[in-house]
């Protein structure tokens, strides 16, 4: 019996040893750090002369290029992430940058201080050199474009950073964990930027330009450091009246229309700016009709009025996205500024497509330079903000233009559903939402001196006619229309049964206009604008005038 037990015990011992060895090997494997090197090209997504781009230590999808011993970044990415003022004219292959008092131009042959091209154009697009970008943008750069895997770190975040010094050598890995591939190493005494602190691992950026994870125990005490910018931002010196603006548009559609100035202006009180609609663009080459009149300007000046001539894009022959995308065309339009001794220009570009937005804003930038030089006020008309018209870029308008006007009307418009032209809530929202991007000192709210009489026919069709406030009042009296005050809308409402159908009116008059003026004062805006002169009864100016207490 004993002879049988011994072999069994030996066999059992061998099995135990094998099992122990197996689990021992697994334990060793589990706790032994990996020596696998990371595939840097795959990690960064670059090879050859492509350059990985980090923004505030986050890897971007966009890639730069390394050409002629310097790095270039794609202009679309620069516009989107860093500085929207770099404008590329694809027609004339020209880079345009508008400063407050000058405009800088560059093409593919323009060299920088290093003797290298400032821009690079290839089949993939347009690229800007790092030096050019940094010259006009508040950023800091760390460039590693001499390495096999080229990369550049761009930071426009100036908040405090956490720094730590390595207590000893350590591997920096792709992810937290000793089995993750090695990206690089930190040496004892080297300083890293700590991007994220965890219990056992820290995400860091190393001095040799890599981002990865290092064991927390490898780092000494951390400290905070605020980066210091040496960038000198351009200063936009805007022109403003030394009193609140009280402006009215004077619609002039032919030269003879200027003759109505005397009668219309006699009806007003407290007006200090008049904006005749003198310029209408007529084609995509910058041609325009002009009804400007030097005698009109002189007459207005004699009455103490400034003249801000309006330019519009209402002609059906104008494709704004084509018109304004050419630098030479924008320059042509700016040449008219000095001719008539104007005090200001008012841009009224409506119905533009999204693709025209970037060109429109560039036009405003460039026009602002000419206006600033000549001491001419530049104002820009805008719809109330809503989803889909963000490309009007009110924030940039609020920087480069002197005044931004929000057209607080057409809440309900011809061809749409019946309703108020400008309820008090609609006006309030238009002001409040515009103020999110435009300083109050530059914001003018425009009010309607008209309303609409709507007709709802028996067949369900709806139509409307626009009437000036004076005419609308006459219509209500002549037709014995009872008007009821609607507190929520801040307007009187009335309706009339006729053979044509039910006629409805949301009346603009002294009380409703007074509520809009209360909003202008509540928000302490730069002033009021009125569309249009001649629509109003004389007594309405007692509500509109900005010089009342």
Short mmCIF file of C-alpha atoms in Angstrom, two decimals, residues 242-510:
data_model
loop_
_atom_site.label_atom_id
_atom_site.label_comp_id
_atom_site.label_asym_id
_atom_site.label_seq_id
_atom_site.Cartn_x
_atom_site.Cartn_y
_atom_site.Cartn_z
CA UNK A 242 -22.01 112.38 -27.61
CA UNK A 243 -25.73 111.89 -27.11
CA UNK A 244 -28.24 109.05 -27.65
CA UNK A 245 -28.98 108.36 -31.30
CA UNK A 246 -32.45 109.22 -32.54
CA UNK A 247 -32.45 108.20 -36.19
CA UNK A 248 -35.05 107.87 -38.92
CA UNK A 249 -34.70 106.26 -42.31
CA UNK A 250 -35.84 108.40 -45.25
CA UNK A 251 -36.80 106.11 -48.12
CA UNK A 252 -35.50 107.55 -51.39
CA UNK A 253 -36.04 105.39 -54.47
CA UNK A 254 -35.28 107.99 -57.14
CA UNK A 255 -33.50 111.38 -57.20
CA UNK A 256 -36.77 113.30 -56.91
CA UNK A 257 -37.37 111.62 -53.56
CA UNK A 258 -34.85 113.93 -51.90
CA UNK A 259 -37.29 116.82 -52.31
CA UNK A 260 -39.58 115.37 -49.63
CA UNK A 261 -36.97 116.04 -46.96
CA UNK A 262 -38.37 119.41 -45.83
CA UNK A 263 -41.95 118.25 -45.30
CA UNK A 264 -40.99 115.01 -43.58
CA UNK A 265 -38.43 116.51 -41.23
CA UNK A 266 -40.86 119.26 -40.14
CA UNK A 267 -43.02 116.56 -38.53
CA UNK A 268 -40.28 115.33 -36.18
CA UNK A 269 -38.96 116.14 -32.71
CA UNK A 270 -35.62 115.19 -31.18
CA UNK A 271 -34.18 113.66 -34.36
CA UNK A 272 -30.40 113.91 -34.68
CA UNK A 273 -29.62 111.45 -37.50
CA UNK A 274 -31.29 110.91 -40.85
CA UNK A 275 -30.50 107.95 -43.07
CA UNK A 276 -31.57 108.41 -46.70
CA UNK A 277 -31.68 105.16 -48.68
CA UNK A 278 -29.35 106.47 -51.36
CA UNK A 279 -27.29 103.51 -52.51
CA UNK A 280 -28.58 100.31 -54.06
CA UNK A 281 -26.18 97.68 -55.36
CA UNK A 282 -27.13 96.63 -58.88
CA UNK A 283 -24.79 93.83 -59.95
CA UNK A 284 -22.11 91.40 -58.78
CA UNK A 285 -19.28 93.69 -59.86
CA UNK A 286 -20.00 96.43 -57.34
CA UNK A 287 -22.13 98.64 -59.55
CA UNK A 288 -24.76 100.69 -57.71
CA UNK A 289 -27.44 103.32 -58.15
CA UNK A 290 -26.82 106.52 -56.23
CA UNK A 291 -29.37 109.16 -55.31
CA UNK A 292 -26.91 111.09 -53.14
CA UNK A 293 -27.39 114.85 -53.09
CA UNK A 294 -24.85 117.34 -51.71
CA UNK A 295 -27.56 119.98 -51.17
CA UNK A 296 -29.53 117.49 -49.06
CA UNK A 297 -26.48 116.89 -46.89
CA UNK A 298 -25.91 120.61 -46.43
CA UNK A 299 -29.55 121.22 -45.56
CA UNK A 300 -29.47 118.45 -42.94
CA UNK A 301 -26.24 119.79 -41.47
CA UNK A 302 -27.76 123.26 -41.21
CA UNK A 303 -30.53 121.69 -39.09
CA UNK A 304 -28.04 119.94 -36.83
CA UNK A 305 -28.67 116.51 -38.33
CA UNK A 306 -26.06 113.94 -39.24
CA UNK A 307 -26.51 112.08 -42.53
CA UNK A 308 -25.85 108.32 -42.50
CA UNK A 309 -26.45 107.18 -46.08
CA UNK A 310 -27.88 103.68 -46.45
CA UNK A 311 -26.48 100.99 -48.78
CA UNK A 312 -28.70 98.00 -49.59
CA UNK A 313 -28.50 94.77 -51.57
CA UNK A 314 -32.17 94.54 -52.53
CA UNK A 315 -31.72 94.25 -56.30
CA UNK A 316 -32.59 90.84 -57.70
CA UNK A 317 -29.46 91.03 -59.86
CA UNK A 318 -27.18 90.94 -56.82
CA UNK A 319 -25.80 87.71 -55.42
CA UNK A 320 -24.20 88.99 -52.23
CA UNK A 321 -22.04 85.89 -51.79
CA UNK A 322 -20.50 86.61 -55.23
CA UNK A 323 -20.41 90.39 -54.95
CA UNK A 324 -18.54 90.61 -51.66
CA UNK A 325 -16.16 87.70 -52.23
CA UNK A 326 -13.90 89.85 -54.44
CA UNK A 327 -11.44 92.20 -52.77
CA UNK A 328 -11.41 94.63 -55.72
CA UNK A 329 -15.21 94.92 -55.60
CA UNK A 330 -15.22 95.72 -51.88
CA UNK A 331 -12.62 98.41 -52.51
CA UNK A 332 -14.79 99.91 -55.24
CA UNK A 333 -17.73 100.30 -52.87
CA UNK A 334 -15.59 101.99 -50.23
CA UNK A 335 -14.46 104.73 -52.64
CA UNK A 336 -17.87 106.43 -52.48
CA UNK A 337 -17.50 107.29 -48.79
CA UNK A 338 -15.69 110.61 -49.22
CA UNK A 339 -17.61 112.03 -52.18
CA UNK A 340 -20.57 113.74 -50.49
CA UNK A 341 -19.28 114.74 -47.06
CA UNK A 342 -21.34 112.05 -45.37
CA UNK A 343 -21.31 111.71 -41.58
CA UNK A 344 -21.98 108.01 -41.69
CA UNK A 345 -22.88 104.91 -43.64
CA UNK A 346 -25.64 102.47 -42.81
CA UNK A 347 -25.38 98.92 -44.20
CA UNK A 348 -28.70 97.24 -44.83
CA UNK A 349 -27.87 93.85 -46.34
CA UNK A 350 -30.86 91.57 -45.97
CA UNK A 351 -31.67 88.04 -47.06
CA UNK A 352 -28.06 87.05 -47.57
CA UNK A 353 -27.20 83.35 -47.73
CA UNK A 354 -25.09 81.59 -45.16
CA UNK A 355 -22.19 81.25 -47.61
CA UNK A 356 -22.15 85.05 -47.98
CA UNK A 357 -21.68 85.59 -44.25
CA UNK A 358 -17.89 85.40 -44.12
CA UNK A 359 -17.58 87.80 -47.08
CA UNK A 360 -20.12 90.20 -45.60
CA UNK A 361 -18.26 90.39 -42.31
CA UNK A 362 -14.99 90.96 -44.17
CA UNK A 363 -16.64 93.81 -46.08
CA UNK A 364 -17.69 95.37 -42.76
CA UNK A 365 -14.15 95.00 -41.41
CA UNK A 366 -12.57 96.65 -44.46
CA UNK A 367 -15.23 99.35 -44.68
CA UNK A 368 -14.68 100.13 -41.00
CA UNK A 369 -11.03 100.92 -41.74
CA UNK A 370 -11.95 103.54 -44.35
CA UNK A 371 -14.68 104.97 -42.15
CA UNK A 372 -12.40 105.14 -39.13
CA UNK A 373 -9.75 107.02 -41.13
CA UNK A 374 -12.27 109.55 -42.41
CA UNK A 375 -14.16 109.93 -39.13
CA UNK A 376 -17.32 108.47 -40.65
CA UNK A 377 -19.78 106.54 -38.49
CA UNK A 378 -20.44 102.96 -39.63
CA UNK A 379 -23.73 101.35 -38.57
CA UNK A 380 -25.02 97.92 -39.56
CA UNK A 381 -28.63 96.72 -39.67
CA UNK A 382 -29.50 93.24 -38.37
CA UNK A 383 -32.47 90.97 -37.92
CA UNK A 384 -33.33 89.92 -34.40
CA UNK A 385 -31.18 86.86 -33.56
CA UNK A 386 -32.68 83.48 -34.35
CA UNK A 387 -31.40 80.03 -35.19
CA UNK A 388 -30.08 80.17 -38.73
CA UNK A 389 -28.82 83.77 -38.93
CA UNK A 390 -25.79 83.44 -36.65
CA UNK A 391 -23.55 83.98 -39.69
CA UNK A 392 -24.32 87.70 -39.48
CA UNK A 393 -21.69 87.49 -36.71
CA UNK A 394 -22.99 90.24 -34.46
CA UNK A 395 -20.06 89.79 -32.09
CA UNK A 396 -17.56 90.84 -34.76
CA UNK A 397 -19.87 93.61 -35.91
CA UNK A 398 -19.94 94.86 -32.33
CA UNK A 399 -16.15 95.11 -32.37
CA UNK A 400 -15.42 96.74 -35.72
CA UNK A 401 -18.59 98.77 -36.41
CA UNK A 402 -19.60 101.89 -34.52
CA UNK A 403 -23.24 100.97 -34.08
CA UNK A 404 -25.21 97.75 -34.50
CA UNK A 405 -28.91 98.19 -35.22
CA UNK A 406 -31.38 95.42 -34.43
CA UNK A 407 -34.51 95.71 -36.56
CA UNK A 408 -37.10 94.97 -33.90
CA UNK A 409 -40.00 94.41 -36.27
CA UNK A 410 -41.42 92.03 -38.92
CA UNK A 411 -42.30 89.53 -36.22
CA UNK A 412 -45.18 88.75 -38.60
CA UNK A 413 -44.54 89.73 -42.20
CA UNK A 414 -46.18 89.74 -45.63
CA UNK A 415 -46.73 86.18 -46.76
CA UNK A 416 -46.64 84.81 -43.23
CA UNK A 417 -49.20 84.15 -40.52
CA UNK A 418 -51.26 87.07 -39.21
CA UNK A 419 -50.00 88.73 -36.06
CA UNK A 420 -48.20 91.65 -34.51
CA UNK A 421 -45.43 93.43 -36.39
CA UNK A 422 -43.55 93.96 -33.14
CA UNK A 423 -45.01 92.73 -29.85
CA UNK A 424 -43.23 93.97 -26.75
CA UNK A 425 -41.95 90.45 -25.93
CA UNK A 426 -40.50 90.07 -29.42
CA UNK A 427 -38.71 93.40 -29.12
CA UNK A 428 -37.43 92.57 -25.65
CA UNK A 429 -36.04 89.22 -26.82
CA UNK A 430 -34.39 90.82 -29.84
CA UNK A 431 -32.61 93.35 -27.63
CA UNK A 432 -31.66 90.88 -24.90
CA UNK A 433 -30.28 88.28 -27.32
CA UNK A 434 -28.32 90.86 -29.31
CA UNK A 435 -26.80 92.20 -26.09
CA UNK A 436 -25.21 88.80 -25.56
CA UNK A 437 -22.81 89.71 -28.36
CA UNK A 438 -22.96 93.50 -28.73
CA UNK A 439 -22.19 96.05 -25.99
CA UNK A 440 -25.13 98.25 -25.04
CA UNK A 441 -23.14 101.39 -25.90
CA UNK A 442 -23.25 100.30 -29.55
CA UNK A 443 -26.71 98.82 -29.80
CA UNK A 444 -29.58 100.74 -31.38
CA UNK A 445 -33.07 99.27 -31.46
CA UNK A 446 -35.16 100.01 -34.53
CA UNK A 447 -38.92 100.41 -34.15
CA UNK A 448 -41.70 100.27 -36.77
CA UNK A 449 -43.69 103.36 -37.67
CA UNK A 450 -46.11 101.05 -39.48
CA UNK A 451 -48.44 98.15 -38.86
CA UNK A 452 -50.24 95.60 -41.02
CA UNK A 453 -53.90 95.17 -41.73
CA UNK A 454 -54.48 91.48 -42.34
CA UNK A 455 -57.31 89.93 -44.34
CA UNK A 456 -58.40 86.35 -43.71
CA UNK A 457 -60.62 85.30 -46.60
CA UNK A 458 -63.33 82.65 -46.45
CA UNK A 459 -61.16 80.27 -48.47
CA UNK A 460 -58.48 80.41 -45.77
CA UNK A 461 -56.08 82.58 -47.72
CA UNK A 462 -54.35 85.37 -45.84
CA UNK A 463 -53.03 88.66 -47.17
CA UNK A 464 -51.87 91.92 -45.65
CA UNK A 465 -51.15 95.51 -46.45
CA UNK A 466 -48.62 97.69 -44.61
CA UNK A 467 -49.93 101.01 -43.36
CA UNK A 468 -48.06 103.79 -41.63
CA UNK A 469 -49.29 104.49 -38.11
CA UNK A 470 -51.07 107.67 -39.21
CA UNK A 471 -52.91 105.85 -42.02
CA UNK A 472 -53.70 102.85 -39.81
CA UNK A 473 -55.31 105.11 -37.23
CA UNK A 474 -57.40 106.73 -39.95
CA UNK A 475 -58.48 103.30 -41.22
CA UNK A 476 -59.60 102.23 -37.74
CA UNK A 477 -61.63 105.43 -37.22
CA UNK A 478 -63.22 105.36 -40.69
CA UNK A 479 -64.28 101.73 -40.23
CA UNK A 480 -65.37 102.06 -36.58
CA UNK A 481 -62.95 99.33 -35.53
CA UNK A 482 -62.98 98.81 -31.78
CA UNK A 483 -59.47 98.39 -30.41
CA UNK A 484 -58.81 96.29 -27.30
CA UNK A 485 -55.59 96.47 -25.32
CA UNK A 486 -53.64 93.19 -25.14
CA UNK A 487 -51.32 93.37 -22.16
CA UNK A 488 -49.19 90.41 -23.18
CA UNK A 489 -48.43 91.87 -26.61
CA UNK A 490 -48.31 95.49 -25.49
CA UNK A 491 -50.65 96.52 -28.32
CA UNK A 492 -54.23 97.29 -29.21
CA UNK A 493 -56.04 94.69 -31.31
CA UNK A 494 -59.13 95.07 -33.48
CA UNK A 495 -60.96 93.29 -36.25
CA UNK A 496 -63.58 94.01 -38.88
CA UNK A 497 -65.92 91.73 -40.84
CA UNK A 498 -66.03 92.61 -44.55
CA UNK A 499 -67.03 91.00 -47.83
CA UNK A 500 -63.35 90.26 -48.44
CA UNK A 501 -63.07 88.44 -45.14
CA UNK A 502 -62.08 89.24 -41.58
CA UNK A 503 -59.65 92.12 -41.29
CA UNK A 504 -57.35 92.15 -38.26
CA UNK A 505 -54.95 94.75 -36.96
CA UNK A 506 -52.40 94.78 -34.15
CA UNK A 507 -52.06 98.53 -33.87
CA UNK A 508 -48.84 100.45 -33.42
CA UNK A 509 -49.49 103.84 -31.78
CA UNK A 510 -48.24 106.02 -28.92
#
